[in-house]
PDB file of C-alpha atoms in Angstrom:
ATOM      1  CA  MET A   1       9.237 -11.967 -13.743  1.00 93.00           C
ATOM      2  CA  ARG A   2       9.406 -13.826 -17.062  1.00 93.00           C
ATOM      3  CA  ARG A   3      12.400 -15.821 -15.783  1.00 95.00           C
ATOM      4  CA  LYS A   4      10.494 -16.830 -12.642  1.00 95.00           C
ATOM      5  CA  ILE A   5       7.499 -18.262 -14.523  1.00 96.00           C
ATOM      6  CA  ASN A   6       7.349 -22.061 -14.545  1.00 95.00           C
ATOM      7  CA  LYS A   7       4.798 -24.907 -14.545  1.00 94.00           C
ATOM      8  CA  ASN A   8       3.867 -24.118 -10.928  1.00 96.00           C
ATOM      9  CA  THR A   9       2.982 -20.459 -11.591  1.00 97.00           C
ATOM     10  CA  CYS A  10      -0.735 -19.977 -10.901  1.00 95.00           C
ATOM     11  CA  MET A  11      -0.956 -16.176 -10.988  1.00 96.00           C
ATOM     12  CA  LEU A  12       0.990 -13.019 -11.780  1.00 98.00           C
ATOM     13  CA  VAL A  13       0.468 -10.058  -9.414  1.00 98.00           C
ATOM     14  CA  VAL A  14       1.133  -6.348  -9.812  1.00 97.00           C
ATOM     15  CA  SER A  15       0.439  -3.467  -7.436  1.00 97.00           C
ATOM     16  CA  ALA A  16      -1.388  -0.223  -8.193  1.00 97.00           C
ATOM     17  CA  PRO A  17       0.302   1.336  -6.403  1.00 96.00           C
ATOM     18  CA  SER A  18       2.954  -0.534  -4.432  1.00 94.00           C
ATOM     19  CA  PHE A  19       2.656   0.249  -0.726  1.00 92.00           C
ATOM     20  CA  PRO A  20       6.319   1.100  -0.038  1.00 91.00           C
ATOM     21  CA  TYR A  21       6.852   3.530  -2.922  1.00 93.00           C
ATOM     22  CA  GLY A  22       3.471   4.588  -4.337  1.00 93.00           C
ATOM     23  CA  VAL A  23       4.410   3.473  -7.850  1.00 95.00           C
ATOM     24  CA  ILE A  24       1.905   1.852 -10.204  1.00 96.00           C
ATOM     25  CA  GLU A  25       3.779  -1.191 -11.437  1.00 96.00           C
ATOM     26  CA  GLN A  26       4.047  -2.325 -15.073  1.00 96.00           C
ATOM     27  CA  VAL A  27       0.506  -3.623 -15.422  1.00 97.00           C
ATOM     28  CA  GLU A  28       0.476  -3.648 -19.231  1.00 97.00           C
ATOM     29  CA  GLU A  29       3.800  -5.498 -19.514  1.00 97.00           C
ATOM     30  CA  VAL A  30       2.825  -8.124 -16.932  1.00 98.00           C
ATOM     31  CA  ALA A  31      -0.600  -8.547 -18.542  1.00 98.00           C
ATOM     32  CA  LYS A  32       1.148  -9.369 -21.824  1.00 97.00           C
ATOM     33  CA  LEU A  33       3.087 -12.088 -20.022  1.00 97.00           C
ATOM     34  CA  GLY A  34      -0.171 -13.419 -18.603  1.00 97.00           C
ATOM     35  CA  LYS A  35      -1.726 -13.560 -22.055  1.00 96.00           C
ATOM     36  CA  TYR A  36       1.307 -15.220 -23.577  1.00 96.00           C
ATOM     37  CA  TYR A  37       1.577 -17.930 -20.910  1.00 96.00           C
ATOM     38  CA  ASN A  38      -2.197 -18.154 -20.256  1.00 96.00           C
ATOM     39  CA  ILE A  39      -1.762 -17.195 -16.582  1.00 97.00           C
ATOM     40  CA  PRO A  40      -4.288 -15.018 -14.657  1.00 96.00           C
ATOM     41  CA  VAL A  41      -3.053 -11.527 -13.788  1.00 98.00           C
ATOM     42  CA  HIS A  42      -4.215  -9.909 -10.544  1.00 98.00           C
ATOM     43  CA  VAL A  43      -3.928  -6.189  -9.828  1.00 98.00           C
ATOM     44  CA  ASP A  44      -3.542  -5.422  -6.128  1.00 97.00           C
ATOM     45  CA  ALA A  45      -5.214  -2.016  -5.972  1.00 97.00           C
ATOM     46  CA  CYS A  46      -5.903  -2.153  -2.242  1.00 95.00           C
ATOM     47  CA  MET A  47      -4.227   1.243  -1.796  1.00 95.00           C
ATOM     48  CA  GLY A  48      -5.250   2.801  -5.101  1.00 96.00           C
ATOM     49  CA  GLY A  49      -8.572   1.204  -5.995  1.00 96.00           C
ATOM     50  CA  PHE A  50     -10.594   4.125  -4.636  1.00 97.00           C
ATOM     51  CA  ILE A  51      -8.188   6.764  -5.951  1.00 97.00           C
ATOM     52  CA  ILE A  52      -6.870   5.869  -9.401  1.00 97.00           C
ATOM     53  CA  PRO A  53     -10.202   5.343 -11.230  1.00 96.00           C
ATOM     54  CA  PHE A  54     -11.704   8.527  -9.792  1.00 97.00           C
ATOM     55  CA  ALA A  55      -8.573  10.581 -10.464  1.00 97.00           C
ATOM     56  CA  LYS A  56      -8.564   9.395 -14.079  1.00 96.00           C
ATOM     57  CA  LYS A  57     -12.255  10.257 -14.359  1.00 95.00           C
ATOM     58  CA  ALA A  58     -11.311  13.773 -13.211  1.00 95.00           C
ATOM     59  CA  GLY A  59      -8.785  14.015 -16.045  1.00 96.00           C
ATOM     60  CA  MET A  60      -5.552  13.155 -14.255  1.00 96.00           C
ATOM     61  CA  ASP A  61      -2.999  11.217 -16.297  1.00 95.00           C
ATOM     62  CA  LEU A  62      -2.197   7.889 -14.617  1.00 96.00           C
ATOM     63  CA  PRO A  63      -0.929   4.556 -15.975  1.00 94.00           C
ATOM     64  CA  PRO A  64      -3.612   1.987 -16.948  1.00 94.00           C
ATOM     65  CA  MET A  65      -4.356  -0.694 -14.334  1.00 95.00           C
ATOM     66  CA  ASP A  66      -7.920  -1.949 -14.844  1.00 95.00           C
ATOM     67  CA  PHE A  67      -9.792  -4.384 -17.096  1.00 96.00           C
ATOM     68  CA  ALA A  68      -9.150  -2.106 -20.059  1.00 95.00           C
ATOM     69  CA  VAL A  69      -5.691  -3.704 -20.016  1.00 97.00           C
ATOM     70  CA  ASP A  70      -5.983  -6.951 -21.964  1.00 96.00           C
ATOM     71  CA  GLY A  71      -4.821  -9.795 -19.729  1.00 96.00           C
ATOM     72  CA  VAL A  72      -5.900  -8.393 -16.349  1.00 97.00           C
ATOM     73  CA  THR A  73      -8.284 -10.938 -14.820  1.00 97.00           C
ATOM     74  CA  SER A  74      -8.950  -9.673 -11.281  1.00 97.00           C
ATOM     75  CA  ILE A  75      -8.574  -6.534  -9.162  1.00 98.00           C
ATOM     76  CA  SER A  76      -8.726  -6.027  -5.402  1.00 97.00           C
ATOM     77  CA  ALA A  77      -9.471  -2.794  -3.553  1.00 96.00           C
ATOM     78  CA  ASP A  78      -9.795  -2.094   0.164  1.00 95.00           C
ATOM     79  CA  ALA A  79     -12.976  -0.174   0.869  1.00 95.00           C
ATOM     80  CA  HIS A  80     -11.786   0.322   4.454  1.00 95.00           C
ATOM     81  CA  LYS A  81      -8.871   2.437   3.214  1.00 95.00           C
ATOM     82  CA  TYR A  82      -9.652   5.168   0.706  1.00 96.00           C
ATOM     83  CA  GLY A  83     -13.199   3.928   0.322  1.00 96.00           C
ATOM     84  CA  LEU A  84     -13.626   5.340   3.869  1.00 96.00           C
ATOM     85  CA  ALA A  85     -15.709   2.347   4.991  1.00 95.00           C
ATOM     86  CA  PRO A  86     -15.286   0.656   8.400  1.00 93.00           C
ATOM     87  CA  LYS A  87     -12.331  -1.685   8.916  1.00 90.00           C
ATOM     88  CA  GLY A  88     -12.817  -5.152   7.497  1.00 86.00           C
ATOM     89  CA  ASN A  89     -14.212  -4.217   4.087  1.00 89.00           C
ATOM     90  CA  SER A  90     -12.340  -5.327   0.995  1.00 91.00           C
ATOM     91  CA  ILE A  91     -13.452  -5.970  -2.552  1.00 93.00           C
ATOM     92  CA  VAL A  92     -12.283  -8.319  -5.299  1.00 94.00           C
ATOM     93  CA  VAL A  93     -13.718  -8.118  -8.806  1.00 95.00           C
ATOM     94  CA  TYR A  94     -13.191 -10.551 -11.681  1.00 96.00           C
ATOM     95  CA  LYS A  95     -13.196 -10.047 -15.402  1.00 95.00           C
ATOM     96  CA  ASN A  96     -15.583 -12.969 -15.815  1.00 92.00           C
ATOM     97  CA  ALA A  97     -17.569 -15.399 -13.671  1.00 92.00           C
ATOM     98  CA  ASP A  98     -15.276 -18.339 -14.456  1.00 91.00           C
ATOM     99  CA  TYR A  99     -12.531 -16.845 -12.295  1.00 91.00           C
ATOM    100  CA  ARG A 100     -14.981 -16.127  -9.490  1.00 91.00           C
ATOM    101  CA  MET A 101     -15.928 -19.808  -9.352  1.00 90.00           C
ATOM    102  CA  GLY A 102     -12.472 -20.549  -7.997  1.00 88.00           C
ATOM    103  CA  GLN A 103     -13.206 -18.378  -4.966  1.00 89.00           C
ATOM    104  CA  PHE A 104     -16.117 -20.493  -3.730  1.00 90.00           C
ATOM    105  CA  TYR A 105     -15.658 -23.175  -1.077  1.00 90.00           C
ATOM    106  CA  ILE A 106     -18.055 -26.143  -1.218  1.00 91.00           C
ATOM    107  CA  ASN A 107     -17.954 -29.262   0.959  1.00 91.00           C
ATOM    108  CA  THR A 108     -20.624 -31.830   0.059  1.00 95.00           C
ATOM    109  CA  ASP A 109     -19.381 -34.577   2.409  1.00 95.00           C
ATOM    110  CA  TRP A 110     -19.444 -32.776   5.766  1.00 92.00           C
ATOM    111  CA  CYS A 111     -21.489 -34.700   8.373  1.00 95.00           C
ATOM    112  CA  GLY A 112     -23.328 -31.449   9.161  1.00 92.00           C
ATOM    113  CA  GLY A 113     -24.702 -31.316   5.651  1.00 93.00           C
ATOM    114  CA  VAL A 114     -23.647 -29.548   2.476  1.00 94.00           C
ATOM    115  CA  TYR A 115     -21.530 -26.525   3.369  1.00 91.00           C
ATOM    116  CA  ALA A 116     -20.922 -23.701   0.944  1.00 90.00           C
ATOM    117  CA  SER A 117     -19.234 -20.334   1.378  1.00 89.00           C
ATOM    118  CA  PRO A 118     -18.435 -17.627  -1.205  1.00 86.00           C
ATOM    119  CA  ALA A 119     -14.865 -17.549   0.134  1.00 80.00           C
ATOM    120  CA  VAL A 120     -12.457 -19.586   2.247  1.00 75.00           C
ATOM    121  CA  GLY A 121     -13.644 -17.743   5.341  1.00 76.00           C
ATOM    122  CA  GLY A 122     -17.044 -18.741   6.682  1.00 76.00           C
ATOM    123  CA  THR A 123     -19.364 -16.455   8.607  1.00 78.00           C
ATOM    124  CA  ARG A 124     -19.055 -12.725   7.969  1.00 80.00           C
ATOM    125  CA  SER A 125     -20.824  -9.780   9.537  1.00 83.00           C
ATOM    126  CA  GLY A 126     -23.645  -8.378   7.468  1.00 88.00           C
ATOM    127  CA  ALA A 127     -23.298  -5.107   9.380  1.00 92.00           C
ATOM    128  CA  ILE A 128     -19.809  -4.566   7.932  1.00 91.00           C
ATOM    129  CA  ILE A 129     -21.124  -5.008   4.404  1.00 91.00           C
ATOM    130  CA  ALA A 130     -24.121  -2.748   5.059  1.00 95.00           C
ATOM    131  CA  THR A 131     -21.991   0.065   6.474  1.00 95.00           C
ATOM    132  CA  CYS A 132     -19.673  -0.212   3.485  1.00 95.00           C
ATOM    133  CA  TRP A 133     -22.618   0.231   1.114  1.00 96.00           C
ATOM    134  CA  ALA A 134     -23.954   3.127   3.200  1.00 97.00           C
ATOM    135  CA  THR A 135     -20.537   4.834   3.152  1.00 96.00           C
ATOM    136  CA  MET A 136     -20.295   4.576  -0.615  1.00 96.00           C
ATOM    137  CA  MET A 137     -23.789   6.000  -1.038  1.00 97.00           C
ATOM    138  CA  TYR A 138     -22.929   8.876   1.305  1.00 97.00           C
ATOM    139  CA  VAL A 139     -19.575   9.795  -0.270  1.00 97.00           C
ATOM    140  CA  GLY A 140     -20.774   9.236  -3.818  1.00 97.00           C
ATOM    141  CA  LEU A 141     -18.963   9.468  -7.129  1.00 96.00           C
ATOM    142  CA  ASP A 142     -18.306  13.190  -6.788  1.00 96.00           C
ATOM    143  CA  GLY A 143     -16.953  12.770  -3.257  1.00 97.00           C
ATOM    144  CA  TYR A 144     -14.480  10.035  -4.204  1.00 97.00           C
ATOM    145  CA  GLN A 145     -13.409  12.007  -7.244  1.00 97.00           C
ATOM    146  CA  GLU A 146     -12.773  15.147  -5.198  1.00 97.00           C
ATOM    147  CA  ASN A 147     -10.850  13.175  -2.571  1.00 97.00           C
ATOM    148  CA  ALA A 148      -8.695  11.456  -5.204  1.00 97.00           C
ATOM    149  CA  VAL A 149      -7.629  14.693  -6.865  1.00 98.00           C
ATOM    150  CA  LYS A 150      -6.845  16.405  -3.563  1.00 98.00           C
ATOM    151  CA  ILE A 151      -4.839  13.433  -2.286  1.00 98.00           C
ATOM    152  CA  ILE A 152      -2.701  13.156  -5.418  1.00 97.00           C
ATOM    153  CA  LYS A 153      -2.082  16.908  -5.556  1.00 97.00           C
ATOM    154  CA  THR A 154      -1.072  16.894  -1.889  1.00 97.00           C
ATOM    155  CA  ARG A 155       1.372  14.043  -2.521  1.00 97.00           C
ATOM    156  CA  GLN A 156       2.793  15.996  -5.461  1.00 97.00           C
ATOM    157  CA  TYR A 157       3.263  19.066  -3.273  1.00 97.00           C
ATOM    158  CA  VAL A 158       5.036  17.127  -0.517  1.00 97.00           C
ATOM    159  CA  GLU A 159       7.195  15.303  -3.070  1.00 97.00           C
ATOM    160  CA  GLU A 160       8.296  18.562  -4.687  1.00 97.00           C
ATOM    161  CA  CYS A 161       9.285  19.926  -1.282  1.00 97.00           C
ATOM    162  CA  VAL A 162      11.192  16.779  -0.305  1.00 97.00           C
ATOM    163  CA  ARG A 163      13.185  16.754  -3.533  1.00 96.00           C
ATOM    164  CA  LYS A 164      14.431  20.271  -2.739  1.00 96.00           C
ATOM    165  CA  MET A 165      15.592  19.445   0.805  1.00 96.00           C
ATOM    166  CA  PRO A 166      19.338  18.837   1.285  1.00 94.00           C
ATOM    167  CA  GLY A 167      20.034  15.323   2.528  1.00 95.00           C
ATOM    168  CA  LEU A 168      16.756  13.796   1.359  1.00 96.00           C
ATOM    169  CA  THR A 169      15.745  11.779  -1.691  1.00 96.00           C
ATOM    170  CA  VAL A 170      12.490  10.297  -2.946  1.00 96.00           C
ATOM    171  CA  GLN A 171      12.557   6.622  -3.864  1.00 94.00           C
ATOM    172  CA  GLY A 172      11.337   6.105  -7.412  1.00 93.00           C
ATOM    173  CA  LYS A 173       8.657   8.195  -9.088  1.00 94.00           C
ATOM    174  CA  PRO A 174       5.404   8.006  -7.101  1.00 96.00           C
ATOM    175  CA  ASP A 175       2.182   7.985  -9.103  1.00 95.00           C
ATOM    176  CA  VAL A 176      -0.610   8.141  -6.568  1.00 96.00           C
ATOM    177  CA  ASN A 177      -0.912   8.723  -2.822  1.00 95.00           C
ATOM    178  CA  ILE A 178       2.339   7.461  -1.281  1.00 95.00           C
ATOM    179  CA  LEU A 179       5.948   8.545  -1.332  1.00 94.00           C
ATOM    180  CA  SER A 180       8.985   6.980   0.291  1.00 95.00           C
ATOM    181  CA  ILE A 181      11.634   9.316   1.666  1.00 96.00           C
ATOM    182  CA  SER A 182      15.252   8.186   1.929  1.00 95.00           C
ATOM    183  CA  SER A 183      18.711   9.649   2.432  1.00 95.00           C
ATOM    184  CA  ASN A 184      22.229   8.989   1.191  1.00 94.00           C
ATOM    185  CA  THR A 185      23.612  11.161   3.983  1.00 95.00           C
ATOM    186  CA  PHE A 186      22.187   9.867   7.262  1.00 94.00           C
ATOM    187  CA  ASP A 187      20.250   6.949   8.747  1.00 92.00           C
ATOM    188  CA  ILE A 188      16.732   7.642   7.480  1.00 93.00           C
ATOM    189  CA  TYR A 189      15.159   5.831  10.426  1.00 91.00           C
ATOM    190  CA  ARG A 190      16.384   8.707  12.614  1.00 93.00           C
ATOM    191  CA  LEU A 191      14.098  10.980  10.619  1.00 94.00           C
ATOM    192  CA  GLY A 192      11.185   8.625  11.137  1.00 91.00           C
ATOM    193  CA  SER A 193      11.688   8.699  14.908  1.00 91.00           C
ATOM    194  CA  ALA A 194      12.015  12.482  14.934  1.00 93.00           C
ATOM    195  CA  LEU A 195       8.779  12.944  12.986  1.00 94.00           C
ATOM    196  CA  THR A 196       6.980  10.476  15.252  1.00 91.00           C
ATOM    197  CA  LYS A 197       7.900  12.650  18.230  1.00 92.00           C
ATOM    198  CA  LYS A 198       6.223  15.551  16.450  1.00 94.00           C
ATOM    199  CA  GLY A 199       3.034  13.535  16.034  1.00 94.00           C
ATOM    200  CA  TRP A 200       3.403  12.234  12.477  1.00 94.00           C
ATOM    201  CA  HIS A 201       2.836   8.543  11.832  1.00 88.00           C
ATOM    202  CA  MET A 202       5.484   7.310   9.400  1.00 89.00           C
ATOM    203  CA  PHE A 203       5.753   3.791   8.025  1.00 89.00           C
ATOM    204  CA  THR A 204       9.216   2.280   7.686  1.00 88.00           C
ATOM    205  CA  VAL A 205      10.326   0.494   4.516  1.00 89.00           C
ATOM    206  CA  GLN A 206      13.414  -1.553   3.759  1.00 87.00           C
ATOM    207  CA  TYR A 207      15.520  -2.657   0.773  1.00 87.00           C
ATOM    208  CA  PRO A 208      16.254   0.220   0.429  1.00 89.00           C
ATOM    209  CA  ALA A 209      15.678   1.880   3.786  1.00 90.00           C
ATOM    210  CA  GLY A 210      13.144   4.663   3.904  1.00 93.00           C
ATOM    211  CA  VAL A 211      10.194   6.228   5.675  1.00 94.00           C
ATOM    212  CA  ASN A 212       6.875   6.099   3.921  1.00 92.00           C
ATOM    213  CA  PHE A 213       4.408   9.001   3.946  1.00 94.00           C
ATOM    214  CA  CYS A 214       0.896   7.858   3.041  1.00 95.00           C
ATOM    215  CA  VAL A 215      -1.300  10.824   2.119  1.00 96.00           C
ATOM    216  CA  THR A 216      -4.911  10.550   3.258  1.00 95.00           C
ATOM    217  CA  LYS A 217      -7.925  12.817   3.088  1.00 95.00           C
ATOM    218  CA  MET A 218      -6.918  14.280   6.462  1.00 95.00           C
ATOM    219  CA  HIS A 219      -3.640  15.549   5.000  1.00 96.00           C
ATOM    220  CA  THR A 220      -5.543  17.512   2.340  1.00 97.00           C
ATOM    221  CA  LEU A 221      -7.136  19.783   4.941  1.00 97.00           C
ATOM    222  CA  PRO A 222      -5.870  23.400   4.970  1.00 96.00           C
ATOM    223  CA  GLY A 223      -2.408  23.758   6.502  1.00 96.00           C
ATOM    224  CA  VAL A 224      -1.810  20.070   7.266  1.00 97.00           C
ATOM    225  CA  ALA A 225       0.597  19.290   4.409  1.00 97.00           C
ATOM    226  CA  GLU A 226       2.381  22.583   4.994  1.00 97.00           C
ATOM    227  CA  GLY A 227       2.755  21.666   8.660  1.00 97.00           C
ATOM    228  CA  PHE A 228       4.267  18.307   7.747  1.00 97.00           C
ATOM    229  CA  VAL A 229       6.749  19.917   5.358  1.00 97.00           C
ATOM    230  CA  LYS A 230       7.753  22.426   8.041  1.00 97.00           C
ATOM    231  CA  ASP A 231       8.381  19.681  10.602  1.00 97.00           C
ATOM    232  CA  LEU A 232      10.202  17.621   7.991  1.00 97.00           C
ATOM    233  CA  GLU A 233      12.536  20.528   7.236  1.00 97.00           C
ATOM    234  CA  GLU A 234      13.230  21.146  10.917  1.00 96.00           C
ATOM    235  CA  CYS A 235      13.885  17.485  11.738  1.00 96.00           C
ATOM    236  CA  THR A 236      16.118  17.033   8.701  1.00 97.00           C
ATOM    237  CA  ALA A 237      18.113  20.193   9.477  1.00 96.00           C
ATOM    238  CA  GLU A 238      18.683  18.990  13.055  1.00 95.00           C
ATOM    239  CA  ILE A 239      19.860  15.559  11.892  1.00 95.00           C
ATOM    240  CA  MET A 240      22.146  17.126   9.281  1.00 95.00           C
ATOM    241  CA  LYS A 241      24.086  18.837  12.070  1.00 94.00           C
ATOM    242  CA  ASP A 242      25.515  15.381  12.865  1.00 94.00           C
ATOM    243  CA  PRO A 243      24.582  13.090   9.961  1.00 92.00           C
ATOM    244  CA  LYS A 244      26.869  10.264  11.032  1.00 90.00           C
ATOM    245  CA  ALA A 245      25.388   9.928  14.515  1.00 87.00           C
ATOM    246  CA  PRO A 246      24.064   6.416  15.195  1.00 79.00           C
ATOM    247  CA  ALA A 247      20.354   5.760  15.369  1.00 75.00           C
ATOM    248  CA  GLU A 248      18.833   5.219  18.794  1.00 75.00           C
ATOM    249  CA  GLY A 249      15.727   3.551  20.196  1.00 67.00           C
ATOM    250  CA  ILE A 250      13.246   2.116  17.720  1.00 67.00           C
ATOM    251  CA  ALA A 251      15.194   3.593  14.787  1.00 61.00           C
ATOM    252  CA  ALA A 252      18.200   1.485  15.760  1.00 56.00           C
ATOM    253  CA  ILE A 253      16.018  -1.633  15.917  1.00 67.00           C
ATOM    254  CA  TYR A 254      14.687  -1.043  12.406  1.00 62.00           C
ATOM    255  CA  GLY A 255      18.203  -0.545  11.081  1.00 62.00           C
ATOM    256  CA  MET A 256      19.451  -3.687  12.806  1.00 64.00           C
ATOM    257  CA  ALA A 257      16.542  -5.773  11.507  1.00 70.00           C
ATOM    258  CA  GLU A 258      17.203  -4.681   7.931  1.00 71.00           C
ATOM    259  CA  SER A 259      20.928  -5.495   8.158  1.00 74.00           C
ATOM    260  CA  ILE A 260      20.569  -9.078   9.448  1.00 76.00           C
ATOM    261  CA  PRO A 261      21.186 -11.417   6.481  1.00 81.00           C
ATOM    262  CA  ASP A 262      19.483 -14.416   8.102  1.00 82.00           C
ATOM    263  CA  ARG A 263      15.834 -13.356   7.848  1.00 80.00           C
ATOM    264  CA  SER A 264      14.707 -16.322   9.940  1.00 87.00           C
ATOM    265  CA  MET A 265      16.302 -14.601  12.943  1.00 84.00           C
ATOM    266  CA  VAL A 266      14.155 -11.537  12.318  1.00 82.00           C
ATOM    267  CA  ALA A 267      11.064 -13.742  11.991  1.00 87.00           C
ATOM    268  CA  GLU A 268      11.847 -15.424  15.328  1.00 89.00           C
ATOM    269  CA  PHE A 269      12.268 -12.037  16.994  1.00 83.00           C
ATOM    270  CA  VAL A 270       8.899 -10.839  15.699  1.00 85.00           C
ATOM    271  CA  GLN A 271       7.274 -14.126  16.657  1.00 91.00           C
ATOM    272  CA  GLY A 272       8.584 -13.698  20.199  1.00 89.00           C
ATOM    273  CA  TYR A 273       7.148 -10.190  20.316  1.00 85.00           C
ATOM    274  CA  LEU A 274       3.717 -11.400  19.240  1.00 90.00           C
ATOM    275  CA  GLU A 275       3.805 -14.249  21.722  1.00 91.00           C
ATOM    276  CA  ALA A 276       4.626 -11.815  24.515  1.00 91.00           C
ATOM    277  CA  TYR A 277       1.867  -9.502  23.333  1.00 86.00           C
ATOM    278  CA  TYR A 278      -0.755 -12.228  23.687  1.00 90.00           C
ATOM    279  CA  SER A 279       0.667 -13.833  26.819  1.00 85.00           C
ATOM    280  CA  THR A 280      -1.551 -13.743  29.898  1.00 84.00           C
ATOM    281  CA  ILE A 281       1.281 -14.620  32.275  1.00 79.00           C
TER     282      ILE A 281
END
């Protein structure tokens, strides 16, 4: 990151945690860079903003990622994820009001009069904001804290099981609620397709290839994590009977997309899909 910094660098960004691997990135090290070069440092805690602080409050040992780290200037968190609020709620907080000033949009020369908005987007639904507040009041500090501990412990349980399964590996060292499963033996996208058929929703990741298991409150219910591990073992054992077999269906498409060196071709393919999706012809 230090080598990439130049006169055009306006911000340094770290994730807490990163979506593909569930790892809290080097917030302290990046914050030191920000201080040294006088560049704002943003922590993207959209996945962990409603887990990490509450887990730490409960006594769990997690890397620092908030304003206690000197150099961090802003943090984002999605209330519609682990905050359990309706879709469309996200939060950004700043270390001081000077940074927040840059968020405001003001047009004094519009023929319709002076126009001002607290963000680039204009009109927003007050109902979304109200339901977010109501959700937070309902769940409360104790509720978020309980959820955070259960989610992390469930991820730890699943991770321990995965690391013991022949043919599977875990990418990196997850810190929070996500783990990415990979394999050096077979096409991991085959496992993703097999688990989908059993009713599990797996995200695919690339560079390196993997399937991402994002633990939510639902997975902490009795028997759910154990059921996932059981299905994971069965699917993996079946694939291991013929590990070199080629991927089929959607798994083959994911593998092909990752292997194409010209990424513009992949972008054109996805663009065509979206255009077809919205076509009324």
